[in-house]
Coordinates of C-alpha atoms in Angstrom, one line a residue:
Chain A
X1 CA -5.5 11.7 -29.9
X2 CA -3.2 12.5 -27.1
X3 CA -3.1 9.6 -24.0
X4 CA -1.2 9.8 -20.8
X5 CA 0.7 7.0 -18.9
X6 CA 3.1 6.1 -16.4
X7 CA 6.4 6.3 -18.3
X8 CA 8.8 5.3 -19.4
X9 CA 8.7 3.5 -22.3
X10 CA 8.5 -0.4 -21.8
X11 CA 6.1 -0.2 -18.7
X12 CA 3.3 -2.1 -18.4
X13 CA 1.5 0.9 -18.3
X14 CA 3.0 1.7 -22.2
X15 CA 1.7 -1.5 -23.0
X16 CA -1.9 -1.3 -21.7
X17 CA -2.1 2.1 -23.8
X18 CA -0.9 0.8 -26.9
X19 CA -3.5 -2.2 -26.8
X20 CA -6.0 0.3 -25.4
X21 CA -5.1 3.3 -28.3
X22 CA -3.7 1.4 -31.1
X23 CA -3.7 4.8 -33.2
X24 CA -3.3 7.2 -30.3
X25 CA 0.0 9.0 -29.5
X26 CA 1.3 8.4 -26.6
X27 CA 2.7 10.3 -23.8
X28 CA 4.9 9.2 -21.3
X29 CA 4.7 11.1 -17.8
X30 CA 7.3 10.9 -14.7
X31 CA 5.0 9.8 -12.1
X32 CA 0.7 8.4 -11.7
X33 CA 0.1 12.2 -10.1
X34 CA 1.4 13.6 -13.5
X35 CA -0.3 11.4 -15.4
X36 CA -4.0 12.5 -13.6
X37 CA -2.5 16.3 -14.1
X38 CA -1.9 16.0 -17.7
X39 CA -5.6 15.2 -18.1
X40 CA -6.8 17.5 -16.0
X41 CA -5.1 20.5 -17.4
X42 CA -6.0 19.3 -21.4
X43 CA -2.4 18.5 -22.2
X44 CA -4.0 14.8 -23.0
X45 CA -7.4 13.4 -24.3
X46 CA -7.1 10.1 -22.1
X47 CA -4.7 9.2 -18.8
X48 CA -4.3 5.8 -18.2
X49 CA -3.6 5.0 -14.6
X50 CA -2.7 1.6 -12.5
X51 CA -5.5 1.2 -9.9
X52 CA -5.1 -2.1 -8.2
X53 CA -2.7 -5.4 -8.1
X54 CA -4.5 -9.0 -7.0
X55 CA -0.8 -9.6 -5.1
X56 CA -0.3 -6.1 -3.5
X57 CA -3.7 -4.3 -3.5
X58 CA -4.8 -1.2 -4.2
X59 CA -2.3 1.6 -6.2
X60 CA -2.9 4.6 -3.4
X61 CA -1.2 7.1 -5.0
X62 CA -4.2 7.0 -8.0
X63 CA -6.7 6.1 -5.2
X64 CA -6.0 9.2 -3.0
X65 CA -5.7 11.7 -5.6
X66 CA -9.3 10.8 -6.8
X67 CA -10.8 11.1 -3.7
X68 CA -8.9 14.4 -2.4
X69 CA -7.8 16.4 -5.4
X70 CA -9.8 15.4 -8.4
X71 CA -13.0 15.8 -10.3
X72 CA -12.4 13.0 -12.4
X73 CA -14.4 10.4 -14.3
X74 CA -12.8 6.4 -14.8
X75 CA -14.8 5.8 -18.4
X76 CA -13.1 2.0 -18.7
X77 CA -11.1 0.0 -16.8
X78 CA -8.7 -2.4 -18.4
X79 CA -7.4 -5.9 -16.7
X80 CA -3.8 -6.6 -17.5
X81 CA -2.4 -9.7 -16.8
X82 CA 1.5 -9.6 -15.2
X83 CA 4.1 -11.5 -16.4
X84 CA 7.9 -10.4 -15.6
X85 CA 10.9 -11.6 -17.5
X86 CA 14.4 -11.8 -16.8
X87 CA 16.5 -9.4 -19.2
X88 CA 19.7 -8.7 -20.5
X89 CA 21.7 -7.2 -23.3
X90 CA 23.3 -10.5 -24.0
X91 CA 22.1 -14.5 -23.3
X92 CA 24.5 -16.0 -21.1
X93 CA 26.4 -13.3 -19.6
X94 CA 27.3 -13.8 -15.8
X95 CA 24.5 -11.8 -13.7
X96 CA 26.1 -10.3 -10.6
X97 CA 23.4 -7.1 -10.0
X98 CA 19.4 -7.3 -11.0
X99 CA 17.4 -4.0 -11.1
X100 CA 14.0 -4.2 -10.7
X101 CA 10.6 -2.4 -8.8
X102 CA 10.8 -4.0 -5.4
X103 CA 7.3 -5.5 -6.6
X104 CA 8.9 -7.5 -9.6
X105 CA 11.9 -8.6 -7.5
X106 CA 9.4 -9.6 -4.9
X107 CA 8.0 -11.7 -7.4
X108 CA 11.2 -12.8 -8.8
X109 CA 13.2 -13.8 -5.7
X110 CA 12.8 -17.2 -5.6
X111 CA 13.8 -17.9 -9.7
X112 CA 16.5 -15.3 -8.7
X113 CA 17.8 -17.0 -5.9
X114 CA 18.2 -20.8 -7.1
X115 CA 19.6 -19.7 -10.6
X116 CA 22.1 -16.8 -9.5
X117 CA 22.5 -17.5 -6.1
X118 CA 25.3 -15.1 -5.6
X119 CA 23.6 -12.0 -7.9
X120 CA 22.3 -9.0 -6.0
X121 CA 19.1 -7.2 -5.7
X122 CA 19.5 -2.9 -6.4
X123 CA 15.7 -1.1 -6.3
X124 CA 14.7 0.8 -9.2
X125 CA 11.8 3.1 -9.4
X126 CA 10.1 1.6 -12.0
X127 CA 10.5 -2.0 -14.3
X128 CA 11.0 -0.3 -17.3
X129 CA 13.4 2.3 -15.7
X130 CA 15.5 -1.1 -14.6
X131 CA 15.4 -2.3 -18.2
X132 CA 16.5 0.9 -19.7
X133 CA 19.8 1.2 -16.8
X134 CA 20.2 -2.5 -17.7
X135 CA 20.3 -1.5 -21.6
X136 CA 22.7 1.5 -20.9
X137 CA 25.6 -0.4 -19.2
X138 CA 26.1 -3.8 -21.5
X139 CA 29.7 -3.7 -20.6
X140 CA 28.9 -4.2 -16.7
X141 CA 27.0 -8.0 -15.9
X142 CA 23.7 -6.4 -15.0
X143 CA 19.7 -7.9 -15.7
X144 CA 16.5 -6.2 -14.8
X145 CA 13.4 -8.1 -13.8
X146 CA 11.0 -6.2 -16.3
X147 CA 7.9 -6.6 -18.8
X148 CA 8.1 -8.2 -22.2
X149 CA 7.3 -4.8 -23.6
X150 CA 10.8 -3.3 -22.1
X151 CA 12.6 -6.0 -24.1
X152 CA 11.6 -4.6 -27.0
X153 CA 11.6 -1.4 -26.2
X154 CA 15.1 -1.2 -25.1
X155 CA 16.8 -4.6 -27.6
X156 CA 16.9 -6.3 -24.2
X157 CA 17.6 -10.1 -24.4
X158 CA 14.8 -12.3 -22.5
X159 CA 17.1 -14.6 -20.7
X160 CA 14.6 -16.3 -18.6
X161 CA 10.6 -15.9 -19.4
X162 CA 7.5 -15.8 -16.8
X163 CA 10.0 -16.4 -13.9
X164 CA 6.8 -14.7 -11.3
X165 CA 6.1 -16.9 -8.5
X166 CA 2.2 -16.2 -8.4
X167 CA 0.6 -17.8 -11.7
X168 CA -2.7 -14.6 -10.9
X169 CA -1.2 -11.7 -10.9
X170 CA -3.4 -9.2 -12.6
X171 CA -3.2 -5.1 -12.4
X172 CA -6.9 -2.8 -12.8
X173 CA -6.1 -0.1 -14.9
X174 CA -8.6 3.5 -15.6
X175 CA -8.9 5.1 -18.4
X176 CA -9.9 8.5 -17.3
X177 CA -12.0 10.4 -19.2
X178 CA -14.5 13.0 -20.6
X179 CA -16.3 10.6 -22.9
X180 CA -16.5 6.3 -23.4
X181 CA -13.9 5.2 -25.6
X182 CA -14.2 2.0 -28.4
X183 CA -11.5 -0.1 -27.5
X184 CA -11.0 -3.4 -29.5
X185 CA -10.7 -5.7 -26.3
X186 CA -12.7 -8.4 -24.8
X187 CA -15.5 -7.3 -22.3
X188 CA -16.7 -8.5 -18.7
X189 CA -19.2 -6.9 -17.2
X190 CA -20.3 -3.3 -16.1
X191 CA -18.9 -1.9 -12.9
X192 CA -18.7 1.4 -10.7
X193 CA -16.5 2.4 -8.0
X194 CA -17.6 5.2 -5.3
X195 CA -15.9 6.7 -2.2
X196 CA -18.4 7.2 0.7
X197 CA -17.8 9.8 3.8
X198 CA -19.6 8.6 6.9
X199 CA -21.1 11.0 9.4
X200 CA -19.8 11.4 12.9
X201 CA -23.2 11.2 14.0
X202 CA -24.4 8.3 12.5
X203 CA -24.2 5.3 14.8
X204 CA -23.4 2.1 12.5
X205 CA -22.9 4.0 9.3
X206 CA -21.0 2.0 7.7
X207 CA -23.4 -1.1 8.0
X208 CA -26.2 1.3 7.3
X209 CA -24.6 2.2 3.9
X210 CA -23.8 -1.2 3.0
X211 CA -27.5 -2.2 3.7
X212 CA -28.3 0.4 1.1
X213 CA -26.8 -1.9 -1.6
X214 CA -27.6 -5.6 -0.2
X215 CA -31.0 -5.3 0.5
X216 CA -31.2 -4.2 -3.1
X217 CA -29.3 -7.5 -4.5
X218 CA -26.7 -4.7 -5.8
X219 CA -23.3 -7.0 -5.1
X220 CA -20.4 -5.7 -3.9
X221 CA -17.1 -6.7 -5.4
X222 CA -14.5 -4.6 -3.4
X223 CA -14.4 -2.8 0.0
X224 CA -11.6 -1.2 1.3
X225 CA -11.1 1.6 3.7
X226 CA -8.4 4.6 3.5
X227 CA -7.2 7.0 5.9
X228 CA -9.1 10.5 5.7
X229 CA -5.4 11.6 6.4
X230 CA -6.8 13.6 9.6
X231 CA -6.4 11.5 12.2
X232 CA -5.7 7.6 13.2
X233 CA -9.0 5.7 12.4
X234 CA -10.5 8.6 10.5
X235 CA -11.3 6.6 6.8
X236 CA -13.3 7.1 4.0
X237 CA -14.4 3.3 2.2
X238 CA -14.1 3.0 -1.5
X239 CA -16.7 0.0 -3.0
X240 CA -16.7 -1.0 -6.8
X241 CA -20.4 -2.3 -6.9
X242 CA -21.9 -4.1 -10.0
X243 CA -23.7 -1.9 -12.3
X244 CA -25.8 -4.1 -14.1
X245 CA -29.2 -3.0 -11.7
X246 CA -28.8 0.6 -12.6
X247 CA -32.0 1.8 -11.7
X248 CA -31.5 0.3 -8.4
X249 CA -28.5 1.9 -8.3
X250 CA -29.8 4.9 -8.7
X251 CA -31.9 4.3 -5.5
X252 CA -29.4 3.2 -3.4
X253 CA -27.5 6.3 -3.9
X254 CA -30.6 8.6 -3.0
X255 CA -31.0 6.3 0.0
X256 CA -27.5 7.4 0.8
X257 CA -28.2 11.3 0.3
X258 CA -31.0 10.3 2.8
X259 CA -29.0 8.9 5.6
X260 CA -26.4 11.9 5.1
X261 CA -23.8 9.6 3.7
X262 CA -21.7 11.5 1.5
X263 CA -20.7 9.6 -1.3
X264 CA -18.3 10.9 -4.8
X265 CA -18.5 8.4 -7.9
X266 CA -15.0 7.6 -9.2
X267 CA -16.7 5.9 -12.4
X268 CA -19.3 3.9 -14.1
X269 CA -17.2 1.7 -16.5
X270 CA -17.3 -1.5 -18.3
X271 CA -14.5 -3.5 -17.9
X272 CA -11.5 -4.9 -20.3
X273 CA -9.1 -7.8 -20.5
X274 CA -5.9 -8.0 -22.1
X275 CA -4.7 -11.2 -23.1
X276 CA -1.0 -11.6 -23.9
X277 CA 0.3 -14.4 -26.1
Chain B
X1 CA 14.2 -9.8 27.5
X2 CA 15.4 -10.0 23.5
X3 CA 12.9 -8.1 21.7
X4 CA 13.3 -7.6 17.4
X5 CA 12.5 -4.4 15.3
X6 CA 12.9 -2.8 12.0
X7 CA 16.4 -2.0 12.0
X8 CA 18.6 -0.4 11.4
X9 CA 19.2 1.8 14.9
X10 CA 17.8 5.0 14.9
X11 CA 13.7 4.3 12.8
X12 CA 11.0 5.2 14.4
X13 CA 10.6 0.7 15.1
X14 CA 13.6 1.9 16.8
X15 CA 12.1 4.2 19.0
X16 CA 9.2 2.3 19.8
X17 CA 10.8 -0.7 20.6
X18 CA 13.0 1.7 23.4
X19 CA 9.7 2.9 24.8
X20 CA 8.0 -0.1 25.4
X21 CA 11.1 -1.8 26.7
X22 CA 13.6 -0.1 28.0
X23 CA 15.6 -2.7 29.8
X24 CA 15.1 -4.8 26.9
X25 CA 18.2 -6.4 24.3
X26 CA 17.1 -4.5 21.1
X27 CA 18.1 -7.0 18.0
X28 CA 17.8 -5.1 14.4
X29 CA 16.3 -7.0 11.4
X30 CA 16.8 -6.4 7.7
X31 CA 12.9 -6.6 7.0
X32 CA 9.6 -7.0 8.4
X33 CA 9.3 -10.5 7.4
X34 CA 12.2 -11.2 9.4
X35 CA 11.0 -9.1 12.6
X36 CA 8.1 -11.8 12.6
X37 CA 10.3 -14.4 11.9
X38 CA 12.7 -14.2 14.3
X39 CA 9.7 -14.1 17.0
X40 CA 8.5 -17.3 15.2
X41 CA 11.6 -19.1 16.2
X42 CA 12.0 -17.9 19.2
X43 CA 15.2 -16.2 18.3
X44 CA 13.5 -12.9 20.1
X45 CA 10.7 -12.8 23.4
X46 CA 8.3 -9.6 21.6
X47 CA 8.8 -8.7 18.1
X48 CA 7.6 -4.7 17.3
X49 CA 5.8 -4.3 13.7
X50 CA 4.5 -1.6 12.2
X51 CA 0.1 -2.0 10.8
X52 CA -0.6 1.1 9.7
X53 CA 0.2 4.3 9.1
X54 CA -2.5 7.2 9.0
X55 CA -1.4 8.8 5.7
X56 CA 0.0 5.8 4.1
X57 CA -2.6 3.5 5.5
X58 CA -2.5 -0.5 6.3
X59 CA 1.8 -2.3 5.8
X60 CA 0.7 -4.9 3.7
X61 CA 3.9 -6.8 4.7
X62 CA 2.5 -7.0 7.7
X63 CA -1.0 -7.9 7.7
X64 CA -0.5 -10.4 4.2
X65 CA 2.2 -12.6 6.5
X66 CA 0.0 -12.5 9.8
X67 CA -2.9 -13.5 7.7
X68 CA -1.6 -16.4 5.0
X69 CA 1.6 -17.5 6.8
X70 CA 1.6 -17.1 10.6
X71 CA -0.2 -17.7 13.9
X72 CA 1.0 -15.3 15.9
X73 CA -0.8 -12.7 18.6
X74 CA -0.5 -9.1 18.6
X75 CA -0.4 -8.6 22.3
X76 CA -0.4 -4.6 22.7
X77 CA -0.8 -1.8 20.2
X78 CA 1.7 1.2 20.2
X79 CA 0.4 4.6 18.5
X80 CA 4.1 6.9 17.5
X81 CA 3.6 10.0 16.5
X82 CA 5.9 10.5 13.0
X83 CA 8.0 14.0 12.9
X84 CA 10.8 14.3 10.4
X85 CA 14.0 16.2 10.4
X86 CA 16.2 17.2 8.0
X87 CA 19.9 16.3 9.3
X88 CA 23.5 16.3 7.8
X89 CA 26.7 16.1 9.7
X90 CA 26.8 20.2 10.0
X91 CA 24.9 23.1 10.2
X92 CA 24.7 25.5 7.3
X93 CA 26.8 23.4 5.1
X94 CA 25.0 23.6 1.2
X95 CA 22.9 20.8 0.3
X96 CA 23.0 19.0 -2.8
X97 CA 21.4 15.8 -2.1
X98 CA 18.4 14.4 -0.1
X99 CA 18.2 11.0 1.2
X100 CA 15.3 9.2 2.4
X101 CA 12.1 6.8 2.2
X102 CA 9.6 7.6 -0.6
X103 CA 7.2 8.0 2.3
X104 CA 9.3 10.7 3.9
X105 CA 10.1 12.4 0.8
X106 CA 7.0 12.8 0.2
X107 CA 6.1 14.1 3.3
X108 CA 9.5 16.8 3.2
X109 CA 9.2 17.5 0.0
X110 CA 7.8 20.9 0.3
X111 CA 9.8 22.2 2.8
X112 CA 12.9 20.6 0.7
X113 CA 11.8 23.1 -2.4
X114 CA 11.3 26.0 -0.8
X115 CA 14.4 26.6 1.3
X116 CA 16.9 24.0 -1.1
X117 CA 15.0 24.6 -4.3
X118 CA 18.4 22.8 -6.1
X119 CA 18.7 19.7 -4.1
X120 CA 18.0 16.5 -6.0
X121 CA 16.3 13.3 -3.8
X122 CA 17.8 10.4 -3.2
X123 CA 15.5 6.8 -2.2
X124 CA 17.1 4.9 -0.1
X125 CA 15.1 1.7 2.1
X126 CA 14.2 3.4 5.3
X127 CA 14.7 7.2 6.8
X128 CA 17.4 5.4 9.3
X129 CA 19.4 4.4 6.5
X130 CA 18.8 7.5 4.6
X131 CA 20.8 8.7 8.2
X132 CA 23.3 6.5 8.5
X133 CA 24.2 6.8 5.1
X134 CA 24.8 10.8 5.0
X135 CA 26.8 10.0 8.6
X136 CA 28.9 7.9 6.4
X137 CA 29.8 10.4 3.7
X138 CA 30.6 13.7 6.1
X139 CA 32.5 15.5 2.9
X140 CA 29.5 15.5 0.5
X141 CA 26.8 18.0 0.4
X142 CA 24.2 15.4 2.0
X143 CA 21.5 15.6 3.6
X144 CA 18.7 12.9 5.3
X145 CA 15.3 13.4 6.2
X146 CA 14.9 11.3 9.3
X147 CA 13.6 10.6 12.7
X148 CA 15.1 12.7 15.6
X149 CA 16.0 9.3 17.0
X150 CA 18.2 8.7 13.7
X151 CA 20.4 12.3 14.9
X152 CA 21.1 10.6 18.3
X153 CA 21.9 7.4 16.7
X154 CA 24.4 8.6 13.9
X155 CA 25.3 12.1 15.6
X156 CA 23.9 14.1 13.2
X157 CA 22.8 17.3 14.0
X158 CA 18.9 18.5 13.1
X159 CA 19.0 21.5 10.7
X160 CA 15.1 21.8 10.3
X161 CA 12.7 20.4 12.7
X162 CA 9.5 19.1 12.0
X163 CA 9.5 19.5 8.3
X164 CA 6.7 17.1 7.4
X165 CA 3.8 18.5 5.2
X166 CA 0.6 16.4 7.4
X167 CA 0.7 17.3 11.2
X168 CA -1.5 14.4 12.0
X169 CA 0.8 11.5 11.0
X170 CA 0.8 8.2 13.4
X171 CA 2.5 5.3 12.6
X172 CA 0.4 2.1 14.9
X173 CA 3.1 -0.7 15.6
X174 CA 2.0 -3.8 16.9
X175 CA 4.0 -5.8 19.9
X176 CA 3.6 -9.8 18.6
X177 CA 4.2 -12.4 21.9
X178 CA 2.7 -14.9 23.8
X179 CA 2.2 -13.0 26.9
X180 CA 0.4 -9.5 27.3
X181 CA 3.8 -7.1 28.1
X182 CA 3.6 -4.6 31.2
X183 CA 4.3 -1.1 29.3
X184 CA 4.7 1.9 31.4
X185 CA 2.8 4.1 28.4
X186 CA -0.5 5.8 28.9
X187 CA -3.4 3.7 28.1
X188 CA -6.2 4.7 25.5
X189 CA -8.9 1.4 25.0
X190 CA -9.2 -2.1 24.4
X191 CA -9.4 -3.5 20.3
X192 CA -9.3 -6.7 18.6
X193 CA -8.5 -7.3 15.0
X194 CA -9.4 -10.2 12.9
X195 CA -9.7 -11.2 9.4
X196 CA -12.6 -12.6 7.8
X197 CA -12.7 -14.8 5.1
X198 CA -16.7 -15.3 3.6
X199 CA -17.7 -18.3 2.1
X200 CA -18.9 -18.2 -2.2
X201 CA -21.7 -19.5 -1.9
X202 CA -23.5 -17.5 0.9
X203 CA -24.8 -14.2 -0.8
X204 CA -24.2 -10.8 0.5
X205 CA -22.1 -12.4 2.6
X206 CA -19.7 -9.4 3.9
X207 CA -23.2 -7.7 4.8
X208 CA -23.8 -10.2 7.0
X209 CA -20.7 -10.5 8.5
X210 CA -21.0 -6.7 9.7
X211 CA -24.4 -7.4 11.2
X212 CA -23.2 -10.2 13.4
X213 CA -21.3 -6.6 15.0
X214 CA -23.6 -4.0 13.9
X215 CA -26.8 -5.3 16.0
X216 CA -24.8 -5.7 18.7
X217 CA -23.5 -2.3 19.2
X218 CA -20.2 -3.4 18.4
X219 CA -17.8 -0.7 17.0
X220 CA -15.7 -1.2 14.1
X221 CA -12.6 1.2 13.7
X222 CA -11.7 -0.3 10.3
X223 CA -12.1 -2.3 7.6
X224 CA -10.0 -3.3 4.9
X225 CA -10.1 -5.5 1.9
X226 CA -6.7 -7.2 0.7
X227 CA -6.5 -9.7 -2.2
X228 CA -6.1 -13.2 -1.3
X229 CA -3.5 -13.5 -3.7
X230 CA -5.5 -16.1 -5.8
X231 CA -7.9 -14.0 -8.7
X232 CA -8.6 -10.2 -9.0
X233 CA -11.7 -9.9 -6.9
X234 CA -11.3 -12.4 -4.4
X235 CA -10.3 -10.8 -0.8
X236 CA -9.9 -11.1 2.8
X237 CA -11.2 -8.5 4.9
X238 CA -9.5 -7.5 8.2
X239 CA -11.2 -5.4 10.9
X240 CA -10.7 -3.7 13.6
X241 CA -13.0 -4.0 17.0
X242 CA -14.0 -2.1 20.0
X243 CA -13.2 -4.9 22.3
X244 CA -15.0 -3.5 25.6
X245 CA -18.0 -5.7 25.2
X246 CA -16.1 -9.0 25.3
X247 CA -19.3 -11.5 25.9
X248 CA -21.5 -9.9 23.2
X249 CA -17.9 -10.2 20.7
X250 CA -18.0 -13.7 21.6
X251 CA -21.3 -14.0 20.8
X252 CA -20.6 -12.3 17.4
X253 CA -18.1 -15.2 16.7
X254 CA -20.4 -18.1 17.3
X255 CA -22.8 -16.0 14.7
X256 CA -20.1 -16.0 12.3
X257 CA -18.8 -19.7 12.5
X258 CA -22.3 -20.8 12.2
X259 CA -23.0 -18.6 9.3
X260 CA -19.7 -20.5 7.6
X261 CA -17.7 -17.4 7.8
X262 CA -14.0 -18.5 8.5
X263 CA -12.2 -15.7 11.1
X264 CA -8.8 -15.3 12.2
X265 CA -7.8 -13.2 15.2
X266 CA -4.9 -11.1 15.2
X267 CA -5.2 -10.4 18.9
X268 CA -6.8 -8.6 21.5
X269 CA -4.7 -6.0 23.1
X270 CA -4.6 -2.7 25.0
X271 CA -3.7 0.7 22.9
X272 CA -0.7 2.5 24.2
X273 CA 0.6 5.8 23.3
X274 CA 3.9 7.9 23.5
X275 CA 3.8 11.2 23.6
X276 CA 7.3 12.5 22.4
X277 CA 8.3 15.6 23.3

């Protein structure tokens, strides 16, 4: 079985797919837009793509391409806790240059700053593509702010461990998908996620739709709105309700239909959580 | 007047910050956080921020330090169009390289691959720097994608106008003070933005935080959940008001401090717009 993620190697991406597909083969992809491609032409059974972060919100690039692009169903969702470490290619060296995901060095400013006062920040596109450039030049006095998973993945050293500032920092993950897969991981509850169009012509609309859920007791557990990318205050609103009243669900959404609220189902998923040692 | 922006000389914060004051001391800063900052200590009289962009939607850098670590007041909203350019220090000189934000990139990238299908891309921290940057090397096949106010600024000349993908691109920027500014820009409405925090033990809470608007024929251009920064699932919501019934939005507020809901206003301030040629 063939499952997409966000490459390369090391990411934390690599490592939700491995706990997720113990026995899958895995198949790193350049960016989260190829990673939705490669499922969507066949050239994988699964993608696996980041969806939101409890520091930085929600991962637009996967967001956007749902709503705009994509037929696609999320058939699990996957809660991965995120620790970063401080790597190297040897303990002790002088550090004079960390490479990281602006992200991870956001996180890792502080540590950073009262151990290596004098080291520099350079931006890297990714955490694992830091480790790997880290890994490549072990003559030069280089770390990279990365996942535990890149230090294996690329004989890094871990030189400092868990040096985050936020103690919660969690990323969502989807498995996207034709069919539900059996994953060996903890579960927590039954969710869905939807993306709902208002009508011009519908005074209150967004309150009206909401009312659809909360008179029903269905909870809401996220609401966010995103540009339609027509014009300045032109949105569309993505909610992750609870999907434990499904029948009711089910009525809210033909209530929906009703009030000519256009609405497209991202997924109905239960969800996962990793824990690391 | 001192007034801080997004540096360096030559972004669109740039720009903005030359429209609204044009007799002002313009003072570059490094980052956002430091834009608010220096208003905070009174380094600067107005600082100019950006809130949102209609592609990219909300700048969490933004809206995350107004909400957890500031009390500050938007006093006037800005509206920019964006346009990018591609620039290089001459005309019809080949192009190996393209510099810029992932943002513009993104938003050039089309254009780049038909006419320089060769050229590689280059991220660098903001289009102005992208600029600057190719200024700096005049005997390498560069090229930037940039603000026109970026070919001013670093004499650069425009070798492809208007190259971005999405014609409907705004950037709003927000002008932070303690008094309301007099801006020689054409007017367009009156909003208020706030942020809502709902209590855990008041159910449906969110829903009833819209109908303290809702029932009072109170518009809302936008709403947004970001994470609180504390546990996956746990938010703040930020909205955006028609402010043109100011008695019946006080009334709202009463509602909502009696129904325990905690609110924090980011201001209330006039829209402006420029209209670049």
């Amino acid at each position: 079985m063939l499952i997409g993620y966000l490459g390369p190697k090391g990411s934390f991406s690599h490592h939700v797919a491995q706990k997720a597909f113990p026995k899958g083969k895995l198949v790193p992809l350049k960016n989260i837009t190829e990673v939705m491609k490669a499922y969507e032409s066949g050239q994988v059974d699964y993608s696996i793509v980041p969806v939101e972060n409890s520091i930085e919100g929600s991962v637009h690039e996967t967001l956007d391409y749902l709503f705009h692009q994509a037929a696609i169903q999320a058939v699990a969702e996957i809660v991965q806790p995120i620790k970063q470490q401080l790597l190297a290619t040897s303990l002790n060296k002088p550090i004079e240059k960390v490479f990281s995901h602006p992200q991870a060095i956001a996180q890792g400013q502080k540590y950073i700053s009262q151990h290596y006062p004098n080291a520099q920040f350079e931006i890297t596109a990714s955490t694992a593509n830091a480790a790997r450039f880290v890994a490549e030049h072990p003559d030069m006095n280089y770390a990279a702010i990365a996942p535990q998973a890149s230090a294996s993945e690329y004989h890094l050293k871990v030189v400092a461990r868990d040096i985050q500032e936020m103690e919660e920092n969690y990323t969502r993950f989807w498995i996207l998908g034709h069919r539900v897969p059996e994953l060996d991981l903890p579960k927590q509850g039954d969710k869905q996620t939807l993306a709902l169009t208002l009508p011009d012509n519908l005074p209150g609309a967004l309150y009206k739709a909401l009312s659809t859920f909360a008179w029903r007791g269905i909870d809401l557990t996220k609401i966010e709105s995103r540009p339609l990318k027509t014009a300045l205050g032109e949105y569309f609103f993505i909610i992750d309700i609870n999907n434990e009243k499904k029948k009711l669900v089910e009525f809210a959404y033909q209530e929906l239909a009703n009030l000519g609220i256009t609405f497209k189902v991202f997924g109905s998923y239960t969800v996962f959580l990793i824990h690391d040692k």
